[in-house]
GROMACS .gro file of C-alpha atoms in nm:
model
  131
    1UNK     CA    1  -3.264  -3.438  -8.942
    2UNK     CA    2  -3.170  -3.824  -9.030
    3UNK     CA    3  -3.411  -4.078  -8.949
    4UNK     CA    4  -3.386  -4.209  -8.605
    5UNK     CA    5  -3.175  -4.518  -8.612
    6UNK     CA    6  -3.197  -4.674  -8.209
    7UNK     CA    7  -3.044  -5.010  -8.401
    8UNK     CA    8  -2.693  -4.845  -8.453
    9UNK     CA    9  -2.660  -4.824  -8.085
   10UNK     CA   10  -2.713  -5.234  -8.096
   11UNK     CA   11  -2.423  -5.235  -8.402
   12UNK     CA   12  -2.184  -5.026  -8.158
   13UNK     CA   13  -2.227  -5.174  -7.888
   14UNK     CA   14  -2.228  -5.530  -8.069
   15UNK     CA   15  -1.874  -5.393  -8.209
   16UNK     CA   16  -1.727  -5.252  -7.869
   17UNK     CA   17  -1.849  -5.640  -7.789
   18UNK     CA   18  -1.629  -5.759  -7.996
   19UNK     CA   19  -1.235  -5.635  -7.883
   20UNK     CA   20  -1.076  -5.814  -7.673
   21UNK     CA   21  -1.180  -5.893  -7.303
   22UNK     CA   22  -1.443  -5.617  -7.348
   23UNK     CA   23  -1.781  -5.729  -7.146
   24UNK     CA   24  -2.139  -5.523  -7.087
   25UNK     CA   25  -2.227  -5.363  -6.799
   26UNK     CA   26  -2.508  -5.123  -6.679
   27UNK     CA   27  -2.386  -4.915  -6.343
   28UNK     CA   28  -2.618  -4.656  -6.260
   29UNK     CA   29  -2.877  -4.822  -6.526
   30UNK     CA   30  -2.692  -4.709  -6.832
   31UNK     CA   31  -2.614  -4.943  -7.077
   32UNK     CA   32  -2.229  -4.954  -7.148
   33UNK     CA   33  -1.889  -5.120  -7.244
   34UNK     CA   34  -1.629  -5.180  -7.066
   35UNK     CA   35  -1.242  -5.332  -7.053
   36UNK     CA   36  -1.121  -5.458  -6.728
   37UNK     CA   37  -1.320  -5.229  -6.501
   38UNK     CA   38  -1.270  -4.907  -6.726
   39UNK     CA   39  -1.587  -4.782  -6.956
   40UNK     CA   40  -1.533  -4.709  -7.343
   41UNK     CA   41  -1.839  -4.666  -7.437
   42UNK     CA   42  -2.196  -4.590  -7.309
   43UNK     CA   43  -2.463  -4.642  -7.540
   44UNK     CA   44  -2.856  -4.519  -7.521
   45UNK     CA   45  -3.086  -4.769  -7.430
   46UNK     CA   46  -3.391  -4.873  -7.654
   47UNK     CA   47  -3.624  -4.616  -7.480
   48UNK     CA   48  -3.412  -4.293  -7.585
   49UNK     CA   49  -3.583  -4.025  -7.779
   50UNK     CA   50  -3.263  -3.998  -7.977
   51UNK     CA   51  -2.979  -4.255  -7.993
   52UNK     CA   52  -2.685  -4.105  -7.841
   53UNK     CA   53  -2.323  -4.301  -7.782
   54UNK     CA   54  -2.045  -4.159  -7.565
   55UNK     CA   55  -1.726  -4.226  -7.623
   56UNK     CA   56  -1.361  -4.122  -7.507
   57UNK     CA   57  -1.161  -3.974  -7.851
   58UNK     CA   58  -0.841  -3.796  -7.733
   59UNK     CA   59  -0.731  -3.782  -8.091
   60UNK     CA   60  -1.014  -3.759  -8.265
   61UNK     CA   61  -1.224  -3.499  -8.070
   62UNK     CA   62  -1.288  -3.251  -8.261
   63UNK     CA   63  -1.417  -3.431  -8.568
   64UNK     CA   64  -1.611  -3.580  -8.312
   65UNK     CA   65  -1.765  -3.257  -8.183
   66UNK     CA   66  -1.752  -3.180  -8.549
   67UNK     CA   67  -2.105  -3.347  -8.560
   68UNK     CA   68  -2.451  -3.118  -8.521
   69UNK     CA   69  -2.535  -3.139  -8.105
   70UNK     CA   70  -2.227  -3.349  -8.051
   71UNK     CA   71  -2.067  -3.197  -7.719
   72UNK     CA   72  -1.828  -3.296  -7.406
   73UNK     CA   73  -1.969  -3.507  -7.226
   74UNK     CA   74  -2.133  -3.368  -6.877
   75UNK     CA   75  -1.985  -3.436  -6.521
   76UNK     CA   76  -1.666  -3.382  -6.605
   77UNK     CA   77  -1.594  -3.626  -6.839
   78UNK     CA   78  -1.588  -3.389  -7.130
   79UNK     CA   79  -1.250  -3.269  -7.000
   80UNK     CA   80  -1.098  -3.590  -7.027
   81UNK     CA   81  -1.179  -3.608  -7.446
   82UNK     CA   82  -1.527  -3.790  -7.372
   83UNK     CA   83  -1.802  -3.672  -7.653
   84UNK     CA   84  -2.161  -3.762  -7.680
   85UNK     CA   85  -2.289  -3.805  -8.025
   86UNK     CA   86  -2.644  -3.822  -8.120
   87UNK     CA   87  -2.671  -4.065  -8.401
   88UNK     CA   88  -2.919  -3.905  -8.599
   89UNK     CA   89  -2.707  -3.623  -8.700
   90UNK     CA   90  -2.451  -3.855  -8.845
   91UNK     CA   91  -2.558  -3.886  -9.207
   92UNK     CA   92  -2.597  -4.302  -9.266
   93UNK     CA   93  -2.359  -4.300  -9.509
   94UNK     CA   94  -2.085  -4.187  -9.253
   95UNK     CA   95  -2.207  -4.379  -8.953
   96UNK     CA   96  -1.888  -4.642  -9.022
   97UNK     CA   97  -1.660  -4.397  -8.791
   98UNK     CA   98  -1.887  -4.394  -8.539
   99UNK     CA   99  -1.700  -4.788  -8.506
  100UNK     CA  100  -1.390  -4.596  -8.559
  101UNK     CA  101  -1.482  -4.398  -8.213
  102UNK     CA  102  -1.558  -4.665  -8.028
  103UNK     CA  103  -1.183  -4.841  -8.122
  104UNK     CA  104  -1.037  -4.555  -8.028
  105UNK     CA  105  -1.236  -4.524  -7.712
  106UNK     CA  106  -1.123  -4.882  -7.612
  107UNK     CA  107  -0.740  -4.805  -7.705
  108UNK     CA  108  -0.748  -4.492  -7.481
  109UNK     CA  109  -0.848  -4.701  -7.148
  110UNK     CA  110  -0.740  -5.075  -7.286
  111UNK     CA  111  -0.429  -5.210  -7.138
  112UNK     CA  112  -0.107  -5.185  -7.372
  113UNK     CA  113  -0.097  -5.574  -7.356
  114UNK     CA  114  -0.481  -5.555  -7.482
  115UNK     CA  115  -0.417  -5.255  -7.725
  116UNK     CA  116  -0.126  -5.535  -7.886
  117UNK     CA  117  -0.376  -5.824  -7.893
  118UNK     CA  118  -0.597  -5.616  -8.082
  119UNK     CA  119  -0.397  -5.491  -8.344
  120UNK     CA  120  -0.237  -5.881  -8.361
  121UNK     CA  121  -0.605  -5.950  -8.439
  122UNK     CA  122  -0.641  -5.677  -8.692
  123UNK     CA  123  -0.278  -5.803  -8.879
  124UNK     CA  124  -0.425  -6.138  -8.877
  125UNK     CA  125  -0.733  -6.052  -9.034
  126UNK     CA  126  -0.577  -5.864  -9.299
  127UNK     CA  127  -0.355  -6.117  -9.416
  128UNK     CA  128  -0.677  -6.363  -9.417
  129UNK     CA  129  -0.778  -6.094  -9.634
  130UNK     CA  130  -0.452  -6.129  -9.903
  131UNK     CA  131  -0.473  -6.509  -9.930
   0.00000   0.00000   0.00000
């Protein structure tokens, strides 16, 4: 097994953080993301056993559940292309599209205008990146 990594969940979360109009919550107790009032992404809190995030990956669910333990996540939400994902079984070298996840989470419940803004954001950032 891969060492335990509990700061990763602070790195996703920190990166869910940053799209636009996305704010922390914690219904219920849990620690997650959201966009407008619709979660993308619920992350462990520092007393886990195991770092786990959840996130919602319509096209990217099975690589997803690809991972050792990952499954569908329970009370129903596993229907709708949520997946829990314990961290540890991510080797650190791929633990980058764990980010790509959560993006994907947020464009699955974002608003199109939001889902825009985001890849206007992106563009821009790129072409900072050719000058």
């Amino acid at each position: 097994m891969a060492r335990r990594d509990p700061a990763f969940t602070d790195t996703a979360e920190e990166f869910a953080l940053s799209l636009p109009e996305a704010w922390p919550d914690t219904p219920w107790g849990d620690r997650v993301v959201k966009v407008g009032k619709k979660i993308f992404l619920f992350v462990s809190g520092p007393e886990s056993e195991r770092p786990v995030v959840t996130v919602k990956v319509p096209d990217s669910r099975d690589h997803a559940l690809s991972y050792p333990e990952a499954f569908p996540t329970r009370y129903g939400l596993g229907k709708h292309g949520w997946v829990t994902i314990f961290v540890d079984t991510v080797p650190e070298e791929e633990r980058e599209v764990l980010l790509d996840f959560v993006e994907e989470s947020y464009r699955a419940v974002a608003t199109k205008t939001l889902v825009e803004r985001l890849d206007a954001e992106i563009a821009d950032q790129s072409d900072g990146d050719d000058a």
